[in-house]
PDB file of C-alpha atoms and ligand atoms in Angstrom:
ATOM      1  CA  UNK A 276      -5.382   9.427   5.961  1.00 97.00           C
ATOM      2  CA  UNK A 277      -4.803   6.055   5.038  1.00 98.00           C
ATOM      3  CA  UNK A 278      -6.316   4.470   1.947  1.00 98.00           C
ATOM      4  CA  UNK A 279      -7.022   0.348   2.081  1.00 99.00           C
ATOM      5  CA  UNK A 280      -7.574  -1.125  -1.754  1.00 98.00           C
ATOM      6  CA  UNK A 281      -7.816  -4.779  -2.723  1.00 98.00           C
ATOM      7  CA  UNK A 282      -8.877  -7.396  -4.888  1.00 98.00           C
ATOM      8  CA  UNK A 283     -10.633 -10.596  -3.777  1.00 98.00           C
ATOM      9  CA  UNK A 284      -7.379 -12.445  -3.334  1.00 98.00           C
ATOM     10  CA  UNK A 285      -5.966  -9.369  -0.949  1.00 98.00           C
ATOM     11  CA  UNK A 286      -9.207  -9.262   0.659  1.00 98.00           C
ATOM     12  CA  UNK A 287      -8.468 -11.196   3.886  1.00 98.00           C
ATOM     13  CA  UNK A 288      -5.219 -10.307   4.473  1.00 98.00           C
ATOM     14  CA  UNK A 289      -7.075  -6.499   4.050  1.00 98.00           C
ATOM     15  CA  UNK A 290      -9.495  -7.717   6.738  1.00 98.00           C
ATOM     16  CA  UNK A 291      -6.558  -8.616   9.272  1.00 98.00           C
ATOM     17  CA  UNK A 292      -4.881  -4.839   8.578  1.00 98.00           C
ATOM     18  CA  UNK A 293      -8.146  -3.594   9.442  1.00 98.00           C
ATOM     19  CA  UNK A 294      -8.231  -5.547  12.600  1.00 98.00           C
ATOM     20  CA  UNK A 295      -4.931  -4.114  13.540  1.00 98.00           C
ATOM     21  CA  UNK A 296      -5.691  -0.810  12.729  1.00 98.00           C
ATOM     22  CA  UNK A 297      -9.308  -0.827  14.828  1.00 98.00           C
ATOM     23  CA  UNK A 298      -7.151  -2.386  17.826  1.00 98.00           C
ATOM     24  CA  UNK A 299      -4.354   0.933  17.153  1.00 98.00           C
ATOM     25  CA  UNK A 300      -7.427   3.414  16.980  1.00 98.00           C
ATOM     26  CA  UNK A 301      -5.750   4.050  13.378  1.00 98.00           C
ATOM     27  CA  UNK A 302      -8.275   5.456  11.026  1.00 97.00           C
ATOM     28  CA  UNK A 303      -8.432   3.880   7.388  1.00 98.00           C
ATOM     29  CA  UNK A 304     -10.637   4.503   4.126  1.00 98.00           C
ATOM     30  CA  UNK A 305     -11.331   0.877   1.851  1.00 98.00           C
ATOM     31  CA  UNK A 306     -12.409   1.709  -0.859  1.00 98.00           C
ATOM     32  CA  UNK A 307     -13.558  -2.081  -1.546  1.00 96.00           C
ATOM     33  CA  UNK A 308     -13.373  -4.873  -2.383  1.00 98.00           C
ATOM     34  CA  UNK A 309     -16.157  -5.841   0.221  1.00 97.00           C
ATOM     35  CA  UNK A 310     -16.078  -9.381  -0.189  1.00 93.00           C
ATOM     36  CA  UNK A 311     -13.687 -12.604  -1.215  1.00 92.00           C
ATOM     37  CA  UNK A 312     -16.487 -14.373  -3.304  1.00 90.00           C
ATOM     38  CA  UNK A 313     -16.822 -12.201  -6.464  1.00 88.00           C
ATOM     39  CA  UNK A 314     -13.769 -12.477  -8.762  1.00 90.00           C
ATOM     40  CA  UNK A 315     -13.160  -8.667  -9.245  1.00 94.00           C
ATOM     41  CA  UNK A 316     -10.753  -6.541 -10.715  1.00 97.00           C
ATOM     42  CA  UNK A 317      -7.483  -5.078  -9.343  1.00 98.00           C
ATOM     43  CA  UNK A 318      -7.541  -1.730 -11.881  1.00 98.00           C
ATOM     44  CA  UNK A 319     -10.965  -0.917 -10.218  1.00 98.00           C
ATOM     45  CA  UNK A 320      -9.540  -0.660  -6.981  1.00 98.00           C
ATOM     46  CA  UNK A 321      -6.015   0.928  -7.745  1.00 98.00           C
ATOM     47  CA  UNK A 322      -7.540   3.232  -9.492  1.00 98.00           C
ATOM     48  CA  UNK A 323     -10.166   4.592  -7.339  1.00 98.00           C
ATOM     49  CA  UNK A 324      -7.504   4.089  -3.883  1.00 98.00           C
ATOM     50  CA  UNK A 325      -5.042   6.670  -5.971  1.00 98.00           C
ATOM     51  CA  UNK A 326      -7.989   9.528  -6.616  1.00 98.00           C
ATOM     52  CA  UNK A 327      -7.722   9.278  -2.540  1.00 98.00           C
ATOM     53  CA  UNK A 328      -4.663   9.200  -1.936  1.00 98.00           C
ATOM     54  CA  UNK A 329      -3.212  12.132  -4.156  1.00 98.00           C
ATOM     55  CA  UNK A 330      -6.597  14.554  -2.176  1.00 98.00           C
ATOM     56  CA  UNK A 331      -3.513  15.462   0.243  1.00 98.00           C
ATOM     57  CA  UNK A 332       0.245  14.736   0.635  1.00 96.00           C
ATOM     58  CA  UNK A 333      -0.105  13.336   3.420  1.00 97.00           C
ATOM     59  CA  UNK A 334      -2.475  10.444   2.223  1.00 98.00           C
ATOM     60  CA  UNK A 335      -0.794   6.900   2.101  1.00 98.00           C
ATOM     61  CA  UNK A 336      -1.873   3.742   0.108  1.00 99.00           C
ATOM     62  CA  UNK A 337      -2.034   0.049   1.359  1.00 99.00           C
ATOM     63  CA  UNK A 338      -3.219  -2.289  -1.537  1.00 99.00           C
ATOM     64  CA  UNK A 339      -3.406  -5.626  -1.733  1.00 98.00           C
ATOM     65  CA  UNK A 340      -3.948  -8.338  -4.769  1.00 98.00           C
ATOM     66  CA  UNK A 341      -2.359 -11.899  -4.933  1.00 98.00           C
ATOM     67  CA  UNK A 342       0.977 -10.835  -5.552  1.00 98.00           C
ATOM     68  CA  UNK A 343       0.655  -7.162  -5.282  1.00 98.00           C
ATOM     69  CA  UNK A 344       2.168  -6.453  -8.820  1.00 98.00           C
ATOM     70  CA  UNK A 345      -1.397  -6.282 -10.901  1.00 98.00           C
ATOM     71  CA  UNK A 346      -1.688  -3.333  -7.746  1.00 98.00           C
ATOM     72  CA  UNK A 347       1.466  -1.546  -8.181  1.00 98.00           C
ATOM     73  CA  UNK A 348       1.903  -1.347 -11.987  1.00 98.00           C
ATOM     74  CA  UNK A 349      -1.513  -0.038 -12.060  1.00 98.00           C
ATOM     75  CA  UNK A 350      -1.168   2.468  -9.107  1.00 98.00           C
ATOM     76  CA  UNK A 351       2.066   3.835 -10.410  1.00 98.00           C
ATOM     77  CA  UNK A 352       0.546   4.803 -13.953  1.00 98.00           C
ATOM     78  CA  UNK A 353      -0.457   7.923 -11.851  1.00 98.00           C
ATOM     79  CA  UNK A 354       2.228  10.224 -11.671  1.00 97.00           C
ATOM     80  CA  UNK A 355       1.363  11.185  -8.369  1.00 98.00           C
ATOM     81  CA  UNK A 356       1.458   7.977  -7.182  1.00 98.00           C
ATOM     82  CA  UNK A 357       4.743   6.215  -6.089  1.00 98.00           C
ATOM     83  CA  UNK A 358       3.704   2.883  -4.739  1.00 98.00           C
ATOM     84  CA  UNK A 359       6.344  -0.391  -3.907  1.00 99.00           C
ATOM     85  CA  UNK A 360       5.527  -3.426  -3.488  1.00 99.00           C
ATOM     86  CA  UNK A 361       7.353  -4.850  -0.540  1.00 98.00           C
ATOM     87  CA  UNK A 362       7.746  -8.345   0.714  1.00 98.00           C
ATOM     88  CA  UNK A 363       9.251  -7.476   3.654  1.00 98.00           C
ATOM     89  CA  UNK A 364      10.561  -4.841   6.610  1.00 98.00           C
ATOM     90  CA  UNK A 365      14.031  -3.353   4.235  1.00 98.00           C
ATOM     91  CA  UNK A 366      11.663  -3.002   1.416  1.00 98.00           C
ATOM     92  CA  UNK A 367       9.487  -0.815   3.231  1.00 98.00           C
ATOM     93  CA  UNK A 368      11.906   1.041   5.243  1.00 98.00           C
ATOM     94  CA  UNK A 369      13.508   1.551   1.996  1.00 98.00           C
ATOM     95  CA  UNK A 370      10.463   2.320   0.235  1.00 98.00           C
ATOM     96  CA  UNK A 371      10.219   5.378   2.330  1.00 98.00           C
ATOM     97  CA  UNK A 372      13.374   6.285   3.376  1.00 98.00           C
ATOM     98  CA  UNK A 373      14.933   6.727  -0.586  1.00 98.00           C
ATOM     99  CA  UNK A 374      11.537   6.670  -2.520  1.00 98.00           C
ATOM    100  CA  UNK A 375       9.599   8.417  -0.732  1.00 98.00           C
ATOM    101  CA  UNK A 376       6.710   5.964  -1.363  1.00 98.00           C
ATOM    102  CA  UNK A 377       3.157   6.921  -1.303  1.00 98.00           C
ATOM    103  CA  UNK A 378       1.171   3.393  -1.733  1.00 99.00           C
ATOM    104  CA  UNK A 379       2.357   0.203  -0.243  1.00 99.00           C
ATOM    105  CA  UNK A 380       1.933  -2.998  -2.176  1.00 99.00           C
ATOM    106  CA  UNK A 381       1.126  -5.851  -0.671  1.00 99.00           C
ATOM    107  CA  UNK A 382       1.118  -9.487  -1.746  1.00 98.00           C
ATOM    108  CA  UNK A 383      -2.265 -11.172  -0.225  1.00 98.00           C
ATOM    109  CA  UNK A 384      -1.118 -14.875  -1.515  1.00 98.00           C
ATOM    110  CA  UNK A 385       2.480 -14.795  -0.220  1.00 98.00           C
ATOM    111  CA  UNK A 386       3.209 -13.208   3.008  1.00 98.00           C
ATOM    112  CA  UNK A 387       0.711 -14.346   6.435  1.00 98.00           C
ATOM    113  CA  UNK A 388      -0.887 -11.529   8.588  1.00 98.00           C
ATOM    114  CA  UNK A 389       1.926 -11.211  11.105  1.00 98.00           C
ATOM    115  CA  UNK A 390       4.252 -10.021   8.327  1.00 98.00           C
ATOM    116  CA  UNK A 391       2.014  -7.828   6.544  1.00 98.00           C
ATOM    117  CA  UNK A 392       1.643  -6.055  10.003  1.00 98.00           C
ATOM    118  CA  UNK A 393       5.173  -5.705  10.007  1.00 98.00           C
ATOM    119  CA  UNK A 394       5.607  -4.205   6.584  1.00 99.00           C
ATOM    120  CA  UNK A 395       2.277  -1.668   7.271  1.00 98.00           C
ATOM    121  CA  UNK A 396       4.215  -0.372  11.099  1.00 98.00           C
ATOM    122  CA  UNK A 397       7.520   0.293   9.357  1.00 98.00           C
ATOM    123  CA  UNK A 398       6.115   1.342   6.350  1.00 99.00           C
ATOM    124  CA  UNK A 399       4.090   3.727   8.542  1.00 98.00           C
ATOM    125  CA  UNK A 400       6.463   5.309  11.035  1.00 98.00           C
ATOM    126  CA  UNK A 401       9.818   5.443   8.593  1.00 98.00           C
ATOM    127  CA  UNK A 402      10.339   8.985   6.750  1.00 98.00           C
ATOM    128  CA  UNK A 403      11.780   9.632   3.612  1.00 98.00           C
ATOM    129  CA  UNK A 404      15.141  10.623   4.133  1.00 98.00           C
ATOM    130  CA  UNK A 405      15.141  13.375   1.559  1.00 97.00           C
ATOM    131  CA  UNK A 406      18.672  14.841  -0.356  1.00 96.00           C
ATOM    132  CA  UNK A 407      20.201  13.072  -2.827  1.00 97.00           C
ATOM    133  CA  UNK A 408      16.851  10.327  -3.285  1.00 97.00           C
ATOM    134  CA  UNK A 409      14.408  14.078  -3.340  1.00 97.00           C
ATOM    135  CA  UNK A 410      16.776  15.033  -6.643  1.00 97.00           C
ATOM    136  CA  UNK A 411      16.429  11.292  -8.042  1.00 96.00           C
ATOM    137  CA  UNK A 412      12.507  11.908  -7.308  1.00 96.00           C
ATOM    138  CA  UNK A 413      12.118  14.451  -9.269  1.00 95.00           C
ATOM    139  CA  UNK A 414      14.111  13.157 -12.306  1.00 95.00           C
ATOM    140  CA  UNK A 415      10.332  11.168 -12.914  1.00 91.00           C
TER     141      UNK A 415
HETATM  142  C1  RB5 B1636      -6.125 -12.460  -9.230  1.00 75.37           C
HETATM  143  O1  RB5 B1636      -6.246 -13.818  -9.499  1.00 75.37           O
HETATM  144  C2  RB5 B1636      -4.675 -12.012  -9.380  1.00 75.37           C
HETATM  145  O2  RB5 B1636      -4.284 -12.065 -10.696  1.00 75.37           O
HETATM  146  C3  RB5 B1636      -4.495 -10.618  -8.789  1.00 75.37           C
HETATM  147  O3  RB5 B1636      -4.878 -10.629  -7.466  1.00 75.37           O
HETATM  148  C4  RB5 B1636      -3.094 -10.071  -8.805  1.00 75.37           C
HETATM  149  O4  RB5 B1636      -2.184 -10.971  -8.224  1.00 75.37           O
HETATM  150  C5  RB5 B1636      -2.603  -9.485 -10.057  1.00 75.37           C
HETATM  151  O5  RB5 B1636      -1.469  -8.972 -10.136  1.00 75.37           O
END
């Protein structure tokens, strides 16, 4: 299952992943925020995406705030969580492939729609690569 979290300044860009995923027949839980206008507060949503995500390994994170880092310090506090914030493709191939990374980050004020969709396919569809990055995972 796929978790969707954001504040009001990842909230469009949110929209636009939801778009895509509608148009892929992916299925996705958001878990708010539900609108652009109130000026909420990451934590709320970080916090309340991660009690989702770690229900099953499987699970993956998408959230979104203006630069994604109020998003990831938050979501990593929970040591189940392993969430990177990635501005592009590399980052989230990488994310996967040697972090094994559970929650993608997401910068709502920096990167358009078309390269957010980018991020969320590769981010999607690239496994960790297990090995020598599995033994560095479990050093934390
Ligand atoms: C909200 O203005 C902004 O601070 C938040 O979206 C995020 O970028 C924090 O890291």
């Amino acid at each position: 299952m796929i978790i969707l979290a954001s504040d009001h300044a990842g909230f469009i860009l949110k929209e636009e992943i939801k778009k895509f995923f509608n148009k892929e027949n992916i299925i996705a839980i958001d878990v708010g925020c539900y609108s652009r206008e109130q000026l909420d507060d990451y934590p709320d949503f970080a916090k309340s995406a991660n009690q989702k995500v770690i229900e099953d390994d499987r699970n993956v994170g998408i959230y979104i705030c203006g630069t994604g880092i109020g998003m990831s310090i938050v979501a990593n506090r929970n040591p189940k969580i392993r969430a990177a914030l990635c501005m592009n493709e590399q980052f989230a191939s990488l994310a996967r492939r040697h972090n094994d990374a559970n929650v993608l980050c997401l910068p709502g004020r920096f990167i358009n729609k078309r390269k957010a969709i980018k991020i969320v396919k590769v981010f999607l569809t690239t496994d960790f690569e297990g090995g020598r990055h599995a033994r560095r995972i479990k050093k934390y």
